[in-house]
Structures are given as C-alpha cells and as structure tokens.
PDB file of C-alpha atoms in Angstrom:
ATOM      1  CA  MET A   1     -76.966  58.525  47.803  1.00 52.00           C
ATOM      2  CA  PRO A   2     -75.348  61.260  45.708  1.00 55.00           C
ATOM      3  CA  LEU A   3     -76.180  61.405  42.031  1.00 55.00           C
ATOM      4  CA  ARG A   4     -73.376  60.836  39.608  1.00 56.00           C
ATOM      5  CA  SER A   5     -72.780  62.965  36.608  1.00 54.00           C
ATOM      6  CA  LYS A   6     -73.613  61.243  33.327  1.00 62.00           C
ATOM      7  CA  ARG A   7     -70.540  62.726  31.745  1.00 59.00           C
ATOM      8  CA  PRO A   8     -68.189  59.913  30.634  1.00 60.00           C
ATOM      9  CA  ALA A   9     -64.872  59.740  32.397  1.00 59.00           C
ATOM     10  CA  ARG A  10     -61.917  60.896  30.351  1.00 58.00           C
ATOM     11  CA  PRO A  11     -59.269  58.266  29.880  1.00 59.00           C
ATOM     12  CA  ARG A  12     -56.161  59.023  31.889  1.00 55.00           C
ATOM     13  CA  GLU A  13     -53.016  59.535  29.899  1.00 57.00           C
ATOM     14  CA  ALA A  14     -50.250  57.877  31.831  1.00 53.00           C
ATOM     15  CA  ARG A  15     -46.618  58.666  31.224  1.00 60.00           C
ATOM     16  CA  PRO A  16     -44.240  55.749  30.929  1.00 69.00           C
ATOM     17  CA  LEU A  17     -42.693  54.993  34.310  1.00 74.00           C
ATOM     18  CA  SER A  18     -39.154  55.388  33.000  1.00 70.00           C
ATOM     19  CA  GLU A  19     -40.016  58.962  31.958  1.00 82.00           C
ATOM     20  CA  HIS A  20     -41.342  59.685  35.455  1.00 89.00           C
ATOM     21  CA  TYR A  21     -38.259  58.121  37.065  1.00 92.00           C
ATOM     22  CA  GLY A  22     -36.036  60.056  34.680  1.00 90.00           C
ATOM     23  CA  ASP A  23     -37.697  63.317  35.694  1.00 90.00           C
ATOM     24  CA  LEU A  24     -37.148  62.558  39.382  1.00 94.00           C
ATOM     25  CA  VAL A  25     -33.502  61.619  38.828  1.00 94.00           C
ATOM     26  CA  ARG A  26     -32.913  64.711  36.657  1.00 92.00           C
ATOM     27  CA  VAL A  27     -34.361  67.045  39.285  1.00 93.00           C
ATOM     28  CA  ALA A  28     -32.270  65.425  42.045  1.00 96.00           C
ATOM     29  CA  LEU A  29     -29.101  65.750  39.968  1.00 94.00           C
ATOM     30  CA  MET A  30     -29.895  69.347  39.045  1.00 92.00           C
ATOM     31  CA  GLU A  31     -30.357  70.201  42.728  1.00 93.00           C
ATOM     32  CA  ALA A  32     -27.037  68.552  43.592  1.00 93.00           C
ATOM     33  CA  ARG A  33     -25.103  70.430  40.887  1.00 90.00           C
ATOM     34  CA  PRO A  34     -22.165  70.794  40.504  1.00 89.00           C
ATOM     35  CA  ALA A  35     -21.716  67.732  42.712  1.00 91.00           C
ATOM     36  CA  GLY A  36     -22.918  64.317  41.688  1.00 94.00           C
ATOM     37  CA  LEU A  37     -24.964  61.688  43.477  1.00 96.00           C
ATOM     38  CA  HIS A  38     -24.272  57.991  43.917  1.00 97.00           C
ATOM     39  CA  THR A  39     -27.067  55.489  43.386  1.00 96.00           C
ATOM     40  CA  TYR A  40     -27.914  55.204  47.088  1.00 96.00           C
ATOM     41  CA  GLN A  41     -28.040  59.012  47.358  1.00 96.00           C
ATOM     42  CA  LEU A  42     -30.397  59.151  44.369  1.00 96.00           C
ATOM     43  CA  MET A  43     -32.547  56.501  46.046  1.00 96.00           C
ATOM     44  CA  VAL A  44     -32.841  58.660  49.168  1.00 96.00           C
ATOM     45  CA  ALA A  45     -33.395  61.904  47.242  1.00 95.00           C
ATOM     46  CA  THR A  46     -36.058  60.480  44.910  1.00 95.00           C
ATOM     47  CA  LEU A  47     -37.620  57.782  47.117  1.00 95.00           C
ATOM     48  CA  LEU A  48     -37.093  55.327  44.260  1.00 95.00           C
ATOM     49  CA  THR A  49     -35.734  51.801  44.427  1.00 95.00           C
ATOM     50  CA  ARG A  50     -32.327  50.904  42.959  1.00 96.00           C
ATOM     51  CA  SER A  51     -33.940  49.483  39.808  1.00 95.00           C
ATOM     52  CA  GLN A  52     -36.177  52.545  39.413  1.00 94.00           C
ATOM     53  CA  VAL A  53     -33.148  54.833  39.701  1.00 96.00           C
ATOM     54  CA  ALA A  54     -31.398  52.719  37.057  1.00 95.00           C
ATOM     55  CA  ARG A  55     -34.428  53.045  34.753  1.00 94.00           C
ATOM     56  CA  GLY A  56     -34.466  56.792  35.361  1.00 93.00           C
ATOM     57  CA  VAL A  57     -30.782  57.103  34.516  1.00 94.00           C
ATOM     58  CA  ARG A  58     -31.306  55.037  31.337  1.00 92.00           C
ATOM     59  CA  HIS A  59     -34.193  57.297  30.371  1.00 91.00           C
ATOM     60  CA  LEU A  60     -32.033  60.368  30.946  1.00 89.00           C
ATOM     61  CA  ARG A  61     -29.313  58.908  28.756  1.00 89.00           C
ATOM     62  CA  ASP A  62     -31.770  57.928  26.017  1.00 87.00           C
ATOM     63  CA  VAL A  63     -33.971  61.008  25.996  1.00 86.00           C
ATOM     64  CA  GLY A  64     -33.600  63.503  28.793  1.00 69.00           C
ATOM     65  CA  ALA A  65     -29.987  64.520  28.373  1.00 68.00           C
ATOM     66  CA  ALA A  66     -30.488  65.156  24.658  1.00 75.00           C
ATOM     67  CA  GLU A  67     -33.524  67.322  25.380  1.00 80.00           C
ATOM     68  CA  HIS A  68     -31.719  69.290  28.072  1.00 73.00           C
ATOM     69  CA  LEU A  69     -28.417  69.325  26.145  1.00 73.00           C
ATOM     70  CA  THR A  70     -26.287  68.241  29.106  1.00 83.00           C
ATOM     71  CA  PRO A  71     -24.970  64.675  29.133  1.00 88.00           C
ATOM     72  CA  ILE A  72     -25.188  62.585  32.261  1.00 90.00           C
ATOM     73  CA  ILE A  73     -21.855  61.048  33.221  1.00 93.00           C
ATOM     74  CA  TRP A  74     -20.684  58.778  36.021  1.00 93.00           C
ATOM     75  CA  ARG A  75     -17.440  58.881  37.976  1.00 93.00           C
ATOM     76  CA  ARG A  76     -16.422  56.580  40.797  1.00 93.00           C
ATOM     77  CA  LYS A  77     -15.764  59.443  43.225  1.00 94.00           C
ATOM     78  CA  ASP A  78     -18.774  61.614  42.283  1.00 94.00           C
ATOM     79  CA  GLY A  79     -21.452  59.203  41.077  1.00 95.00           C
ATOM     80  CA  TYR A  80     -23.943  60.392  38.459  1.00 95.00           C
ATOM     81  CA  MET A  81     -23.775  64.035  37.501  1.00 94.00           C
ATOM     82  CA  PHE A  82     -24.446  66.656  34.881  1.00 91.00           C
ATOM     83  CA  SER A  83     -21.185  68.330  33.958  1.00 89.00           C
ATOM     84  CA  GLU A  84     -20.720  71.429  31.856  1.00 88.00           C
ATOM     85  CA  ASP A  85     -17.072  70.583  31.126  1.00 91.00           C
ATOM     86  CA  PRO A  86     -16.467  68.885  27.748  1.00 92.00           C
ATOM     87  CA  ALA A  87     -13.285  67.309  29.189  1.00 93.00           C
ATOM     88  CA  ASP A  88     -15.495  65.377  31.637  1.00 93.00           C
ATOM     89  CA  TRP A  89     -17.680  64.178  28.759  1.00 92.00           C
ATOM     90  CA  ILE A  90     -14.665  63.013  26.757  1.00 94.00           C
ATOM     91  CA  GLU A  91     -13.190  61.194  29.759  1.00 94.00           C
ATOM     92  CA  TYR A  92     -16.502  59.399  30.340  1.00 94.00           C
ATOM     93  CA  GLU A  93     -16.914  58.556  26.641  1.00 94.00           C
ATOM     94  CA  LYS A  94     -13.410  57.099  26.452  1.00 95.00           C
ATOM     95  CA  LYS A  95     -14.031  54.923  29.500  1.00 94.00           C
ATOM     96  CA  GLN A  96     -17.263  53.644  27.963  1.00 94.00           C
ATOM     97  CA  LEU A  97     -15.473  52.850  24.691  1.00 95.00           C
ATOM     98  CA  ALA A  98     -12.719  51.041  26.625  1.00 95.00           C
ATOM     99  CA  GLN A  99     -15.376  48.856  28.287  1.00 95.00           C
ATOM    100  CA  ILE A 100     -16.925  48.043  24.918  1.00 95.00           C
ATOM    101  CA  LEU A 101     -13.450  47.237  23.555  1.00 96.00           C
ATOM    102  CA  GLY A 102     -12.840  44.851  26.465  1.00 95.00           C
ATOM    103  CA  ARG A 103     -16.123  43.020  25.888  1.00 95.00           C
ATOM    104  CA  LEU A 104     -15.493  42.812  22.148  1.00 95.00           C
ATOM    105  CA  THR A 105     -11.943  41.529  22.659  1.00 94.00           C
ATOM    106  CA  ARG A 106     -13.153  38.823  25.052  1.00 95.00           C
ATOM    107  CA  MET A 107     -15.813  37.772  22.547  1.00 93.00           C
ATOM    108  CA  ILE A 108     -13.247  37.548  19.768  1.00 93.00           C
ATOM    109  CA  THR A 109     -10.619  35.657  21.767  1.00 93.00           C
ATOM    110  CA  GLY A 110     -13.077  33.474  23.676  1.00 95.00           C
ATOM    111  CA  THR A 111     -15.529  32.592  20.925  1.00 94.00           C
ATOM    112  CA  LEU A 112     -14.508  33.613  17.413  1.00 93.00           C
ATOM    113  CA  ASP A 113     -10.853  32.511  17.567  1.00 94.00           C
ATOM    114  CA  PRO A 114     -11.721  28.992  18.821  1.00 95.00           C
ATOM    115  CA  HIS A 115     -14.532  28.838  16.228  1.00 95.00           C
ATOM    116  CA  LEU A 116     -12.066  29.631  13.434  1.00 94.00           C
ATOM    117  CA  ALA A 117      -9.489  27.224  14.870  1.00 95.00           C
ATOM    118  CA  ARG A 118     -11.965  24.335  14.648  1.00 96.00           C
ATOM    119  CA  TYR A 119     -13.661  25.396  11.409  1.00 95.00           C
ATOM    120  CA  PRO A 120     -11.240  27.598   9.434  1.00 94.00           C
ATOM    121  CA  ASP A 121     -13.453  27.584   6.330  1.00 95.00           C
ATOM    122  CA  ASP A 122     -16.606  28.778   8.123  1.00 95.00           C
ATOM    123  CA  GLU A 123     -17.801  31.802   6.138  1.00 96.00           C
ATOM    124  CA  TRP A 124     -19.726  33.289   9.051  1.00 95.00           C
ATOM    125  CA  ALA A 125     -16.756  33.238  11.444  1.00 94.00           C
ATOM    126  CA  GLN A 126     -14.473  34.672   8.753  1.00 94.00           C
ATOM    127  CA  LEU A 127     -16.927  37.478   7.964  1.00 95.00           C
ATOM    128  CA  VAL A 128     -17.423  38.394  11.624  1.00 94.00           C
ATOM    129  CA  THR A 129     -13.694  38.315  12.307  1.00 92.00           C
ATOM    130  CA  ASP A 130     -12.941  40.502   9.300  1.00 91.00           C
ATOM    131  CA  GLN A 131     -15.587  43.052  10.276  1.00 93.00           C
ATOM    132  CA  LEU A 132     -14.766  43.128  13.976  1.00 93.00           C
ATOM    133  CA  THR A 133     -11.039  43.567  13.389  1.00 90.00           C
ATOM    134  CA  GLY A 134     -11.755  47.072  12.070  1.00 92.00           C
ATOM    135  CA  VAL A 135     -14.191  47.836  14.871  1.00 94.00           C
ATOM    136  CA  ARG A 136     -11.688  46.621  17.460  1.00 94.00           C
ATOM    137  CA  SER A 137      -8.952  48.808  15.976  1.00 93.00           C
ATOM    138  CA  THR A 138     -11.220  51.855  15.935  1.00 94.00           C
ATOM    139  CA  LEU A 139     -12.329  51.331  19.530  1.00 95.00           C
ATOM    140  CA  ALA A 140      -8.716  50.945  20.645  1.00 94.00           C
ATOM    141  CA  GLN A 141      -7.832  54.254  19.007  1.00 94.00           C
ATOM    142  CA  LEU A 142     -10.856  56.107  20.398  1.00 94.00           C
ATOM    143  CA  SER A 143     -10.457  54.834  23.946  1.00 93.00           C
ATOM    144  CA  LYS A 144      -6.792  55.807  24.335  1.00 90.00           C
ATOM    145  CA  PRO A 145      -6.226  58.062  27.341  1.00 84.00           C
ATOM    146  CA  SER A 146      -5.509  61.702  26.538  1.00 75.00           C
ATOM    147  CA  ARG A 147      -1.940  62.866  26.642  1.00 70.00           C
ATOM    148  CA  SER A 148      -1.544  65.378  29.418  1.00 57.00           C
TER     149      SER A 148
END
C-alpha cells in the first residue's frame, strides 16, 4: 500500500458554472466571427445543453461583453454574434427596448387601468400610473426605428 503524503490537500477554487459556460460560448462565437451562431449551433460547438448555453449567453451579457468591450447581439437570421458595427448594436438595443415597451404597455392596460377603473382613489395605482407614463413615453421614443 503506497504511503500518502501528510501534506493537507489544498481546497479547490471552483469557478461559477455560468462563467465557465460564458467562456465556452464566447470562444465559439469568436471562432465563428463575423458570422453568428444559433442556439443549436452553440450547443454543438460547445457540447453544452440549451439551458447551459442560455446561462453562458447571460453571463456574457452581464460580465463578459463588458470585459471584452464587444456587445453580444442576436438577430433572427444570424443568431448570437459579436459585431463590431455600432449600427448593429443600436438596432439590437432598439428591438430590446420595443419588447420592454410592449410588456410595460400590456401591464398598464391589463392591470393598472382596470385597477384604477375599480378604485380611482387608490394612491398606489395612481402613483404607478403617473411614474410609468413617463417611462412608457421614453421607451416609445427610444425604440423608434431609424429613418433611412
């Protein structure tokens, strides 16, 4: 029986899984540049599951893109990609703002408006409506398509 060293084992420092997934997704997208990759292509390239790819993309958006100074965008025809063109970034940002505007509008018309209709003196509903009216207006302005 071999003798074991009496030296204590060093604790392993594990990286968060999302960081590891983000690294794999980033490398796959960098290798595909200037093209993009759809989710299923990222799954094949990284050997990750769909949910792991999603976690990797979220990590890239939260941390990785800021560190590498290139935003990750998504387009229906190209999938996820790193683009060097600011016009691509603006197009993606406007589409994201339009989605947020849609969700906010549905919340206002489907929840807040009926709330105020039943309880017009409710301070909470009045406050939220007043605040979100400005947000809604700003999002509508920011998400307008560019004039070309």
